[in-house]
mmCIF file of C-alpha atoms in Angstrom:
data_model
loop_
_atom_site.group_PDB
_atom_site.id
_atom_site.type_symbol
_atom_site.label_atom_id
_atom_site.label_comp_id
_atom_site.label_asym_id
_atom_site.label_seq_id
_atom_site.Cartn_x
_atom_site.Cartn_y
_atom_site.Cartn_z
ATOM 1 C CA MET L 779 51.900 108.673 73.777
ATOM 2 C CA PHE L 780 50.979 106.495 76.678
ATOM 3 C CA PHE L 781 47.526 107.630 76.459
ATOM 4 C CA TRP L 782 47.202 107.622 72.881
ATOM 5 C CA VAL L 783 47.760 103.714 72.992
ATOM 6 C CA ILE L 784 45.083 103.409 75.664
ATOM 7 C CA GLN L 785 42.662 105.625 73.687
ATOM 8 C CA ARG L 786 43.280 103.669 70.625
ATOM 9 C CA ASP L 787 42.864 100.278 72.028
ATOM 10 C CA LEU L 788 39.627 101.200 73.690
ATOM 11 C CA LEU L 789 38.489 102.768 70.450
ATOM 12 C CA LEU L 790 39.151 99.612 68.736
ATOM 13 C CA ALA L 791 37.267 97.521 71.499
ATOM 14 C CA ILE L 792 34.105 99.987 71.004
ATOM 15 C CA ARG L 793 34.116 99.135 67.509
ATOM 16 C CA ARG L 794 34.444 95.681 68.105
ATOM 17 C CA ARG L 795 32.367 94.816 70.845
ATOM 18 C CA SER L 796 31.873 91.269 70.277
ATOM 19 C CA ASP L 797 35.392 90.458 71.538
ATOM 20 C CA VAL L 798 34.731 92.234 75.078
ATOM 21 C CA LEU L 799 31.326 90.460 75.123
ATOM 22 C CA THR L 800 32.291 87.012 74.499
ATOM 23 C CA THR L 801 35.051 87.260 77.266
ATOM 24 C CA LEU L 802 32.624 88.681 79.934
ATOM 25 C CA PHE L 803 29.678 85.923 78.841
ATOM 26 C CA PHE L 804 32.272 83.091 79.156
ATOM 27 C CA PHE L 805 32.953 84.329 82.655
ATOM 28 C CA VAL L 806 29.339 84.541 83.559
ATOM 29 C CA ILE L 807 28.523 81.052 81.949
ATOM 30 C CA VAL L 808 31.206 79.165 83.601
ATOM 31 C CA VAL L 809 30.685 80.649 87.009
ATOM 32 C CA SER L 810 27.105 79.877 86.692
ATOM 33 C CA LEU L 811 27.324 76.387 85.520
ATOM 34 C CA PHE L 812 28.790 75.244 88.913
ATOM 35 C CA PRO L 813 25.551 75.724 91.296
ATOM 36 C CA LEU L 814 23.563 74.081 88.533
ATOM 37 C CA SER L 815 25.766 71.073 88.346
ATOM 38 C CA VAL L 816 26.766 70.768 91.898
ATOM 39 C CA GLY L 817 22.920 71.203 93.249
ATOM 40 C CA PRO L 818 21.601 73.400 95.855
ATOM 41 C CA GLU L 819 23.759 72.774 98.785
ATOM 42 C CA MET L 820 24.620 76.309 100.342
ATOM 43 C CA ASN L 821 27.431 75.137 102.631
ATOM 44 C CA MET L 822 29.468 73.336 99.893
ATOM 45 C CA LEU L 823 28.685 76.234 97.235
ATOM 46 C CA ARG L 824 29.894 78.755 99.620
ATOM 47 C CA THR L 825 33.437 76.932 100.317
ATOM 48 C CA MET L 826 33.718 76.563 96.279
ATOM 49 C CA ALA L 827 32.660 80.145 95.549
ATOM 50 C CA PRO L 828 35.922 81.703 95.746
ATOM 51 C CA GLY L 829 38.112 79.093 93.735
ATOM 52 C CA ILE L 830 35.531 78.809 91.108
ATOM 53 C CA VAL L 831 35.153 82.614 90.509
ATOM 54 C CA TRP L 832 39.036 83.018 90.206
ATOM 55 C CA VAL L 833 39.625 80.158 87.887
ATOM 56 C CA ALA L 834 37.093 81.536 85.729
ATOM 57 C CA ALA L 835 38.292 85.009 85.835
ATOM 58 C CA LEU L 836 41.914 83.325 84.924
ATOM 59 C CA LEU L 837 40.465 81.643 82.066
ATOM 60 C CA ALA L 838 38.315 84.552 80.885
ATOM 61 C CA SER L 839 41.307 86.858 80.995
ATOM 62 C CA MET L 840 43.452 84.330 78.725
ATOM 63 C CA LEU L 841 40.893 83.772 76.390
ATOM 64 C CA SER L 842 41.549 87.183 75.010
ATOM 65 C CA LEU L 843 45.438 87.473 75.404
ATOM 66 C CA GLY L 844 45.975 86.222 72.076
ATOM 67 C CA ARG L 845 44.598 89.140 70.417
ATOM 68 C CA LEU L 846 46.721 91.502 72.813
ATOM 69 C CA PHE L 847 49.478 91.797 69.988
ATOM 70 C CA SER L 848 48.575 89.554 67.046
ATOM 71 C CA ASN L 849 46.151 92.056 65.476
ATOM 72 C CA ASP L 850 48.822 94.850 65.619
ATOM 73 C CA TYR L 851 51.277 92.423 64.392
ATOM 74 C CA MET L 852 49.523 91.420 61.345
ATOM 75 C CA ASP L 853 48.842 95.001 60.440
ATOM 76 C CA GLY L 854 52.049 96.417 60.938
ATOM 77 C CA THR L 855 51.240 98.712 63.744
ATOM 78 C CA LEU L 856 53.674 96.975 66.034
ATOM 79 C CA GLU L 857 56.524 97.645 63.584
ATOM 80 C CA GLN L 858 55.439 101.396 63.984
ATOM 81 C CA MET L 859 55.375 100.912 67.975
ATOM 82 C CA LEU L 860 59.180 99.654 67.964
ATOM 83 C CA LEU L 861 60.237 102.471 65.828
ATOM 84 C CA SER L 862 58.420 105.001 68.012
ATOM 85 C CA PRO L 863 60.426 107.515 69.802
ATOM 86 C CA GLN L 864 58.693 106.648 73.086
ATOM 87 C CA SER L 865 60.151 103.694 75.043
ATOM 88 C CA LEU L 866 58.310 100.474 74.122
ATOM 89 C CA SER L 867 57.655 99.448 77.724
ATOM 90 C CA VAL L 868 55.632 102.534 78.189
ATOM 91 C CA LEU L 869 53.680 101.668 74.884
ATOM 92 C CA VAL L 870 53.382 97.954 76.508
ATOM 93 C CA LEU L 871 52.133 99.169 79.691
ATOM 94 C CA GLY L 872 49.598 101.150 77.810
ATOM 95 C CA LYS L 873 48.166 98.179 76.033
ATOM 96 C CA ALA L 874 48.168 95.986 79.217
ATOM 97 C CA LEU L 875 46.139 98.432 80.750
ATOM 98 C CA ALA L 876 43.864 98.884 78.115
ATOM 99 C CA HIS L 877 43.619 95.094 78.245
ATOM 100 C CA TRP L 878 42.586 95.335 81.913
ATOM 101 C CA LEU L 879 40.060 97.857 81.257
ATOM 102 C CA VAL L 880 38.202 96.339 78.496
ATOM 103 C CA THR L 881 38.426 92.540 79.896
ATOM 104 C CA GLY L 882 39.275 92.866 83.610
ATOM 105 C CA VAL L 883 36.989 95.550 84.585
ATOM 106 C CA PRO L 884 33.792 93.857 83.605
ATOM 107 C CA LEU L 885 34.717 90.796 85.304
ATOM 108 C CA VAL L 886 35.469 92.810 88.682
ATOM 109 C CA LEU L 887 31.985 94.592 88.262
ATOM 110 C CA MET L 888 29.922 91.297 87.516
ATOM 111 C CA ALA L 889 31.690 89.190 90.391
ATOM 112 C CA PRO L 890 29.406 90.537 93.272
ATOM 113 C CA ILE L 891 26.480 89.569 91.549
ATOM 114 C CA LEU L 892 27.622 85.873 90.535
ATOM 115 C CA GLY L 893 28.862 85.591 94.026
ATOM 116 C CA ILE L 894 24.964 85.886 95.325
ATOM 117 C CA GLN L 895 24.374 82.205 93.543
ATOM 118 C CA TYR L 896 27.097 80.975 95.731
ATOM 119 C CA ASP L 897 25.101 82.333 98.929
ATOM 120 C CA LEU L 898 28.146 84.346 99.916
ATOM 121 C CA PRO L 899 27.944 86.890 102.623
ATOM 122 C CA MET L 900 27.920 90.390 102.103
ATOM 123 C CA ASP L 901 31.556 90.883 103.228
ATOM 124 C CA ALA L 902 32.796 88.195 101.669
ATOM 125 C CA LEU L 903 31.175 89.677 98.445
ATOM 126 C CA PHE L 904 33.086 92.770 99.172
ATOM 127 C CA VAL L 905 36.431 91.052 99.522
ATOM 128 C CA LEU L 906 36.088 88.883 96.553
ATOM 129 C CA THR L 907 35.440 92.188 94.583
ATOM 130 C CA ILE L 908 38.587 93.927 96.151
ATOM 131 C CA SER L 909 40.831 90.701 95.225
ATOM 132 C CA LEU L 910 39.628 90.724 91.910
ATOM 133 C CA LEU L 911 40.297 94.453 91.357
ATOM 134 C CA LEU L 912 43.878 94.013 92.752
ATOM 135 C CA GLY L 913 44.355 90.759 90.786
ATOM 136 C CA THR L 914 42.916 91.135 87.510
ATOM 137 C CA PRO L 915 45.543 93.627 86.521
ATOM 138 C CA VAL L 916 48.319 91.363 87.351
ATOM 139 C CA LEU L 917 46.767 88.905 85.113
ATOM 140 C CA SER L 918 46.841 91.317 82.242
ATOM 141 C CA LEU L 919 50.359 92.261 82.662
ATOM 142 C CA ILE L 920 51.790 88.814 83.120
ATOM 143 C CA GLY L 921 49.755 87.733 80.025
ATOM 144 C CA ALA L 922 51.378 90.452 78.052
ATOM 145 C CA ILE L 923 54.758 88.567 78.614
ATOM 146 C CA GLY L 924 53.146 85.590 77.387
ATOM 147 C CA ALA L 925 51.460 86.920 74.512
ATOM 148 C CA ALA L 926 54.574 88.698 73.418
ATOM 149 C CA LEU L 927 56.756 85.569 73.311
ATOM 150 C CA THR L 928 54.003 83.585 71.304
ATOM 151 C CA LEU L 929 53.590 86.229 68.799
ATOM 152 C CA GLY L 930 53.389 85.009 65.337
ATOM 153 C CA LEU L 931 54.095 81.103 66.242
ATOM 154 C CA ARG L 932 51.610 78.342 64.679
ATOM 155 C CA GLY L 933 49.558 77.374 67.584
ATOM 156 C CA GLY L 934 50.130 80.317 69.905
ATOM 157 C CA GLY L 935 47.142 79.881 71.377
ATOM 158 C CA VAL L 936 47.494 76.727 73.169
ATOM 159 C CA LEU L 937 51.220 77.642 74.115
ATOM 160 C CA ILE L 938 50.258 80.690 75.579
ATOM 161 C CA SER L 939 47.997 78.999 78.048
ATOM 162 C CA LEU L 940 50.883 76.719 79.106
ATOM 163 C CA LEU L 941 53.256 79.583 79.568
ATOM 164 C CA VAL L 942 51.161 81.958 81.616
ATOM 165 C CA LEU L 943 48.990 79.866 83.641
ATOM 166 C CA PRO L 944 51.660 78.447 85.996
ATOM 167 C CA LEU L 945 52.644 82.004 86.352
ATOM 168 C CA TYR L 946 49.213 82.840 87.653
ATOM 169 C CA ILE L 947 48.990 80.390 90.276
ATOM 170 C CA PRO L 948 50.279 82.609 93.106
ATOM 171 C CA VAL L 949 47.658 85.243 91.986
ATOM 172 C CA LEU L 950 45.022 82.536 92.089
ATOM 173 C CA ILE L 951 45.965 81.108 95.579
ATOM 174 C CA PHE L 952 45.908 84.609 97.175
ATOM 175 C CA GLY L 953 42.907 85.811 95.554
ATOM 176 C CA SER L 954 40.788 83.069 96.394
ATOM 177 C CA GLY L 955 42.570 82.769 99.807
ATOM 178 C CA ALA L 956 41.320 86.014 100.821
ATOM 179 C CA VAL L 957 37.759 85.498 100.465
ATOM 180 C CA GLU L 958 38.015 82.196 102.255
ATOM 181 C CA ALA L 959 40.066 83.638 105.333
ATOM 182 C CA ASN L 960 37.427 86.402 105.311
ATOM 183 C CA MET L 961 34.929 83.839 105.708
ATOM 184 C CA ALA L 962 36.907 81.730 108.078
ATOM 185 C CA GLY L 963 37.100 84.872 110.281
ATOM 186 C CA VAL L 964 40.660 85.177 110.122
ATOM 187 C CA GLY L 965 41.080 88.451 108.527
ATOM 188 C CA HIS L 966 42.137 88.958 104.681
ATOM 189 C CA ASP L 967 44.385 91.747 105.006
ATOM 190 C CA ALA L 968 47.614 89.692 104.602
ATOM 191 C CA HIS L 969 46.196 88.224 101.482
ATOM 192 C CA LEU L 970 45.236 91.439 99.961
ATOM 193 C CA SER L 971 48.770 93.096 100.774
ATOM 194 C CA LEU L 972 50.420 90.182 99.089
ATOM 195 C CA LEU L 973 48.100 90.737 95.965
ATOM 196 C CA GLY L 974 48.909 94.320 96.142
ATOM 197 C CA ALA L 975 52.746 93.619 96.342
ATOM 198 C CA PHE L 976 52.204 91.384 93.130
ATOM 199 C CA LEU L 977 50.417 94.234 91.359
ATOM 200 C CA LEU L 978 53.341 96.595 91.902
ATOM 201 C CA VAL L 979 55.947 94.217 91.062
ATOM 202 C CA SER L 980 54.418 93.270 87.773
ATOM 203 C CA LEU L 981 53.843 96.866 86.961
ATOM 204 C CA VAL L 982 57.662 97.616 87.068
ATOM 205 C CA PHE L 983 58.791 94.345 85.391
ATOM 206 C CA ALA L 984 56.272 93.081 83.138
ATOM 207 C CA PRO L 985 55.993 95.566 80.790
ATOM 208 C CA TRP L 986 59.975 95.670 80.553
ATOM 209 C CA ALA L 987 59.862 91.988 79.992
ATOM 210 C CA ALA L 988 57.182 91.869 77.375
ATOM 211 C CA ALA L 989 58.938 94.701 75.537
ATOM 212 C CA SER L 990 62.085 92.744 75.184
ATOM 213 C CA SER L 991 60.417 89.813 73.976
ATOM 214 C CA LEU L 992 58.528 91.781 71.424
ATOM 215 C CA ARG L 993 61.839 92.883 69.913
ATOM 216 C CA VAL L 994 62.952 89.282 69.833
ATOM 217 C CA SER L 995 59.589 87.942 68.125
ATOM 218 C CA MET L 996 59.989 90.935 65.596
ATOM 219 C CA GLU L 997 63.321 90.134 64.411
ATOM 220 C CA MET D 17 74.860 111.180 57.239
ATOM 221 C CA LEU D 18 73.522 107.989 56.830
ATOM 222 C CA HIS D 19 76.238 105.321 56.608
ATOM 223 C CA GLY D 20 76.216 101.705 56.247
ATOM 224 C CA VAL D 21 79.283 99.734 56.515
ATOM 225 C CA ASN D 22 79.868 95.912 55.402
ATOM 226 C CA LEU D 23 76.201 94.926 55.812
ATOM 227 C CA THR D 24 75.573 91.353 55.643
ATOM 228 C CA CYS D 25 72.123 89.699 56.054
ATOM 229 C CA VAL D 26 71.704 86.062 56.891
ATOM 230 C CA ARG D 27 67.941 84.733 56.776
ATOM 231 C CA GLY D 28 67.886 81.005 58.413
ATOM 232 C CA ASP D 29 70.925 79.280 56.613
ATOM 233 C CA ARG D 30 70.585 81.491 53.516
ATOM 234 C CA ARG D 31 72.987 84.531 53.014
ATOM 235 C CA LEU D 32 70.664 87.467 51.163
ATOM 236 C CA PHE D 33 73.639 89.903 50.654
ATOM 237 C CA LYS D 34 76.871 90.723 51.906
ATOM 238 C CA GLU D 35 79.324 93.646 52.347
ATOM 239 C CA VAL D 36 76.675 96.190 51.285
ATOM 240 C CA ASN D 37 78.099 99.688 51.679
ATOM 241 C CA PHE D 38 76.830 103.161 51.171
ATOM 242 C CA THR D 39 76.983 106.443 52.296
ATOM 243 C CA LEU D 40 73.751 108.820 51.923
ATOM 244 C CA GLU D 41 74.137 112.788 52.513
ATOM 245 C CA ALA D 42 71.339 115.456 52.968
ATOM 246 C CA GLY D 43 69.081 115.468 50.061
ATOM 247 C CA GLY D 44 70.351 112.074 48.837
ATOM 248 C CA LEU D 45 67.953 109.380 47.705
ATOM 249 C CA MET D 46 68.844 105.589 47.595
ATOM 250 C CA GLN D 47 67.027 103.129 45.532
ATOM 251 C CA VAL D 48 67.250 99.807 46.362
ATOM 252 C CA ASN D 49 66.798 97.470 43.533
ATOM 253 C CA GLY D 50 66.862 93.825 43.204
ATOM 254 C CA PRO D 51 64.843 90.977 42.265
ATOM 255 C CA ASN D 52 61.989 89.417 44.413
ATOM 256 C CA GLY D 53 63.474 87.884 47.333
ATOM 257 C CA SER D 54 67.209 89.667 47.086
ATOM 258 C CA GLY D 55 66.879 91.056 50.499
ATOM 259 C CA LYS D 56 65.230 94.480 49.795
ATOM 260 C CA THR D 57 62.835 94.542 52.594
ATOM 261 C CA SER D 58 65.506 92.853 55.031
ATOM 262 C CA LEU D 59 67.809 95.625 54.094
ATOM 263 C CA LEU D 60 65.143 98.405 55.058
ATOM 264 C CA ARG D 61 64.324 96.401 58.047
ATOM 265 C CA ILE D 62 67.931 96.605 59.036
ATOM 266 C CA LEU D 63 68.282 100.423 58.502
ATOM 267 C CA CYS D 64 65.441 100.883 60.890
ATOM 268 C CA GLY D 65 66.761 98.745 63.312
ATOM 269 C CA LEU D 66 64.175 96.326 63.533
ATOM 270 C CA THR D 67 66.669 93.598 62.633
ATOM 271 C CA SER D 68 70.027 93.340 63.452
ATOM 272 C CA PRO D 69 72.223 92.535 60.845
ATOM 273 C CA ALA D 70 74.638 89.404 60.900
ATOM 274 C CA PHE D 71 77.603 91.971 60.333
ATOM 275 C CA GLY D 72 78.320 95.387 59.803
ATOM 276 C CA LYS D 73 76.958 98.464 61.332
ATOM 277 C CA ILE D 74 74.837 101.589 60.447
ATOM 278 C CA THR D 75 75.373 104.824 61.763
ATOM 279 C CA TRP D 76 73.485 107.954 61.708
ATOM 280 C CA ARG D 77 75.010 111.427 62.027
ATOM 281 C CA GLY D 78 78.383 109.486 63.357
ATOM 282 C CA GLU D 79 76.732 107.348 66.056
ATOM 283 C CA THR D 80 75.497 103.647 65.618
ATOM 284 C CA VAL D 81 71.870 103.401 65.202
ATOM 285 C CA ARG D 82 71.502 100.959 67.862
ATOM 286 C CA ALA D 83 73.084 103.275 70.643
ATOM 287 C CA LEU D 84 71.032 106.435 69.313
ATOM 288 C CA ASP D 85 67.660 104.535 69.747
ATOM 289 C CA GLY D 86 64.901 107.090 70.588
ATOM 290 C CA GLN D 87 66.752 109.846 69.120
ATOM 291 C CA TYR D 88 67.540 107.988 65.700
ATOM 292 C CA TYR D 89 63.451 107.287 65.699
ATOM 293 C CA ARG D 90 62.884 111.086 65.987
ATOM 294 C CA ASP D 91 64.350 111.440 62.884
ATOM 295 C CA LEU D 92 62.711 108.472 61.061
ATOM 296 C CA THR D 93 59.631 107.599 59.219
ATOM 297 C CA TYR D 94 59.328 104.029 58.123
ATOM 298 C CA ILE D 95 56.275 102.689 55.980
ATOM 299 C CA GLY D 96 56.677 99.101 55.467
ATOM 300 C CA HIS D 97 54.741 96.584 53.307
ATOM 301 C CA LEU D 98 52.186 96.420 56.099
ATOM 302 C CA THR D 99 51.187 100.073 56.427
ATOM 303 C CA GLY D 100 49.466 99.715 59.980
ATOM 304 C CA THR D 101 46.371 101.016 58.942
ATOM 305 C CA LYS D 102 43.570 99.613 61.467
ATOM 306 C CA ASP D 103 40.276 98.582 59.540
ATOM 307 C CA ASP D 104 38.036 99.547 62.110
ATOM 308 C CA LEU D 105 39.388 102.950 62.382
ATOM 309 C CA THR D 106 38.516 105.766 60.027
ATOM 310 C CA ALA D 107 41.283 107.133 57.624
ATOM 311 C CA LEU D 108 41.434 110.208 59.968
ATOM 312 C CA GLU D 109 41.824 108.343 62.960
ATOM 313 C CA ASN D 110 44.256 106.080 61.517
ATOM 314 C CA LEU D 111 46.176 108.962 60.309
ATOM 315 C CA ARG D 112 46.180 110.831 63.714
ATOM 316 C CA ILE D 113 46.929 107.864 65.778
ATOM 317 C CA SER D 114 49.585 106.646 63.857
ATOM 318 C CA SER D 115 51.341 109.977 63.852
ATOM 319 C CA ALA D 116 50.934 110.181 67.722
ATOM 320 C CA LEU D 117 52.571 106.945 67.987
ATOM 321 C CA SER D 118 55.621 108.339 66.033
ATOM 322 C CA GLY D 119 55.632 111.308 68.532
ATOM 323 C CA VAL D 120 53.779 114.080 66.197
ATOM 324 C CA GLN D 121 50.364 115.434 67.639
ATOM 325 C CA VAL D 122 48.490 116.262 64.718
ATOM 326 C CA THR D 123 45.549 118.282 64.959
ATOM 327 C CA GLU D 124 42.111 117.376 63.329
ATOM 328 C CA LYS D 125 42.624 120.350 60.691
ATOM 329 C CA GLN D 126 46.250 119.439 59.900
ATOM 330 C CA ALA D 127 44.859 115.659 59.559
ATOM 331 C CA ARG D 128 42.167 116.673 57.172
ATOM 332 C CA ASP D 129 44.475 118.941 54.989
ATOM 333 C CA ALA D 130 47.047 116.193 54.496
ATOM 334 C CA LEU D 131 44.290 113.602 53.563
ATOM 335 C CA ALA D 132 42.712 116.102 51.342
ATOM 336 C CA HIS D 133 46.282 116.623 49.718
ATOM 337 C CA MET D 134 46.405 112.824 49.207
ATOM 338 C CA GLY D 135 42.962 112.864 47.281
ATOM 339 C CA LEU D 136 40.925 111.219 50.043
ATOM 340 C CA VAL D 137 38.448 114.522 50.324
ATOM 341 C CA GLY D 138 35.177 112.889 51.547
ATOM 342 C CA ARG D 139 36.641 109.589 52.601
ATOM 343 C CA GLU D 140 38.061 110.862 56.063
ATOM 344 C CA LEU D 141 35.478 109.288 58.010
ATOM 345 C CA LEU D 142 34.883 106.129 56.446
ATOM 346 C CA PRO D 143 36.654 102.965 58.205
ATOM 347 C CA ALA D 144 39.828 101.871 56.428
ATOM 348 C CA LYS D 145 38.206 98.412 55.587
ATOM 349 C CA VAL D 146 35.875 99.675 53.263
ATOM 350 C CA LEU D 147 38.753 101.440 51.415
ATOM 351 C CA SER D 148 40.532 100.311 48.197
ATOM 352 C CA GLN D 149 43.879 99.151 48.508
ATOM 353 C CA GLY D 150 45.238 102.232 46.885
ATOM 354 C CA GLN D 151 43.148 104.423 49.278
ATOM 355 C CA ARG D 152 44.843 102.847 52.127
ATOM 356 C CA ARG D 153 47.999 103.006 50.978
ATOM 357 C CA ARG D 154 47.284 106.816 50.473
ATOM 358 C CA VAL D 155 46.042 107.171 54.024
ATOM 359 C CA ALA D 156 49.509 105.511 55.186
ATOM 360 C CA LEU D 157 51.403 107.871 52.824
ATOM 361 C CA ALA D 158 49.491 110.834 54.339
ATOM 362 C CA ARG D 159 51.892 110.324 57.352
ATOM 363 C CA LEU D 160 54.617 111.826 55.404
ATOM 364 C CA LEU D 161 52.998 115.023 55.152
ATOM 365 C CA VAL D 162 52.544 115.629 58.742
ATOM 366 C CA CYS D 163 55.701 113.880 60.159
ATOM 367 C CA ASN D 164 58.746 116.254 60.181
ATOM 368 C CA THR D 165 61.461 113.803 59.982
ATOM 369 C CA THR D 166 64.600 113.951 57.888
ATOM 370 C CA LEU D 167 65.140 110.487 56.843
ATOM 371 C CA TRP D 168 62.245 108.537 55.221
ATOM 372 C CA ILE D 169 62.253 104.703 54.678
ATOM 373 C CA LEU D 170 59.797 103.596 52.246
ATOM 374 C CA ASP D 171 59.124 99.830 51.063
ATOM 375 C CA GLU D 172 57.511 99.741 47.928
ATOM 376 C CA PRO D 173 55.326 103.243 48.462
ATOM 377 C CA LEU D 174 53.959 103.385 44.864
ATOM 378 C CA ALA D 175 52.309 99.639 45.102
ATOM 379 C CA ALA D 176 48.674 99.752 44.400
ATOM 380 C CA LEU D 177 48.959 103.418 43.493
ATOM 381 C CA ASP D 178 47.168 105.036 40.329
ATOM 382 C CA VAL D 179 49.168 107.240 37.884
ATOM 383 C CA ALA D 180 47.620 110.418 39.506
ATOM 384 C CA ALA D 181 49.154 109.304 43.086
ATOM 385 C CA VAL D 182 52.368 108.375 41.667
ATOM 386 C CA LYS D 183 52.985 111.898 40.476
ATOM 387 C CA LEU D 184 51.843 112.946 43.805
ATOM 388 C CA ILE D 185 54.296 111.006 45.603
ATOM 389 C CA GLN D 186 57.112 111.839 43.321
ATOM 390 C CA ASP D 187 56.328 115.474 43.899
ATOM 391 C CA LEU D 188 56.302 115.025 47.655
ATOM 392 C CA LEU D 189 59.692 113.041 47.451
ATOM 393 C CA GLU D 190 61.186 115.709 45.422
ATOM 394 C CA GLN D 191 60.356 118.465 47.634
ATOM 395 C CA HIS D 192 61.498 116.599 50.707
ATOM 396 C CA LEU D 193 64.805 116.087 48.996
ATOM 397 C CA GLN D 194 65.119 119.416 48.321
ATOM 398 C CA GLU D 195 64.549 120.691 51.638
ATOM 399 C CA GLY D 196 67.657 118.718 52.784
ATOM 400 C CA GLY D 197 65.876 115.419 53.766
ATOM 401 C CA MET D 198 66.761 111.905 52.697
ATOM 402 C CA VAL D 199 64.904 108.884 51.093
ATOM 403 C CA VAL D 200 65.808 105.320 50.952
ATOM 404 C CA MET D 201 63.314 103.235 48.853
ATOM 405 C CA THR D 202 62.380 100.304 46.785
ATOM 406 C CA THR D 203 60.208 100.400 43.866
ATOM 407 C CA HIS D 204 59.596 97.969 40.846
ATOM 408 C CA GLN D 205 58.058 101.192 39.016
ATOM 409 C CA ASP D 206 60.190 103.339 36.705
ATOM 410 C CA ILE D 207 60.252 106.707 37.958
ATOM 411 C CA ASP D 208 62.766 109.307 37.807
ATOM 412 C CA ILE D 209 63.232 111.274 41.262
ATOM 413 C CA ALA D 210 65.226 114.569 40.996
ATOM 414 C CA ALA D 211 67.537 114.492 43.788
ATOM 415 C CA VAL D 212 70.942 116.257 44.866
ATOM 416 C CA SER D 213 72.507 112.927 44.709
ATOM 417 C CA THR D 214 71.196 109.401 43.987
ATOM 418 C CA VAL D 215 72.485 106.238 44.855
ATOM 419 C CA GLN D 216 71.553 103.301 43.190
ATOM 420 C CA LEU D 217 72.191 100.120 45.289
ATOM 421 C CA GLN D 218 71.950 96.831 43.369
ATOM 422 C CA LEU D 219 71.364 93.454 45.418
ATOM 423 C CA ALA D 220 72.054 90.395 43.794
#
C-alpha cells in the first residue's frame, strides 16, 4: 500500500507536470538572480553560494507543500486514507517520499550546475549535492507536519511558512555549513553526519506527527 | 453486530442529534432519514470513526470501534459525498488505486469487469475530469463490486444517478444484504430495498 501511494502521487505529478516545473524553475531563477545582482566578484560569490542555494531550496520545497494534502482533502481521498486498514503514518511517509522525489530530487540534480555560476570548486560542488541529498528529504518530512496542521484553514499558505520555516533552520545551518567547512578546509564530515541524524529522526517521528495532525484536522 | 449506544453529536455550539440508539444485524439495512442539516452525514462519519461523538459509543462485533481501528477498516467500505475520484486519473486507475488504498489488490481484468458492470464500457481509459457527475459516481460505486467488506456505509449513493443506475445499485445492495452484509445509507430518493431487517432511523 505504501508503494501504491508513491506510485499514485508520481502518476499524478506526471499528469500535472506544470506543478513540478514551477518549483524547479523557481529554484533555478532565485539562485541565478544573485550573481546577476551582486556582480562578478568571485570571492564574494564563493562565500555566499552555500547559503543562497540552501535558502532557495528551502523556499522551493515549501512552495509546493500546500498541495501535499489539500488536493486529497478536497476530493475525499484523504478520508479514504484515514479509513485504510494500513496505518496512516505509513501512508503519510509514502506521500512525503513522493513529494521529495518530485520536488527534492530535481533540486539536488540541478544544484551542481547552478553552483558553477558561483565559481565553487569541484569538491565543494560535490559536498553541496550530498548535503542537499541528505537535507531535502528532511524538508519534505517536516513540511508534511506543517501541511497537515494547516489543512483546510483559510490563508494556510502563509501560516505553513510561519510554522515550518523555523523548524527548517537546523537543516539550513548544517547544510550550508558543510559546504563552507569544506571550502575552509576544516572537513565537512561532522555537518553531514548531523544532517544524516536529522534525516533518521524525522523519518521516524515526522510521519507519526503528521498522521496525528491529519486526524485532528479531519474531525 | 453494529451497535450504536446513546450517540450524541455536537457541531460548534449546535446539537445536531442526541441519544441515537440502533442495532444492525447481519443482512440488515439502516436508512438514515432527515431533512438537510439534520446530521445525517455527521452520523455516518461518526460510524466510520472519522469524527468522535460528543457522547456514546459504537461497537462492532462487541468491541468499540476506536479500539479495533485497522481491524474495523478491513470490514468497512465508506463512500461519502466526496468520492475520492481524482480528476487526472482514468476511471480504471481511480478504481484500482482506491481499492488498493482500502487494502484490496484488484487486477486490471477485475477492474474492467466492475466498470463494465456499472455501465462504463469504453470509458475506462478516460480521465475522470471529462466524465459526467453521474459517471464519476458510478466509478466510485464500482468499488463496491471489488471490495469484499461486510459493512457498507454510503452517503447519498444515488445522487446524480439515472434511473438505470439506481436500479443497478438497488440490485447490488439487495444482493449484498442477502449474502449477510450490512448497509447503512442516506438517500432522499424513494426506493424500496428488500432486506432481512430494515431499520429506519429518523433524525429530527
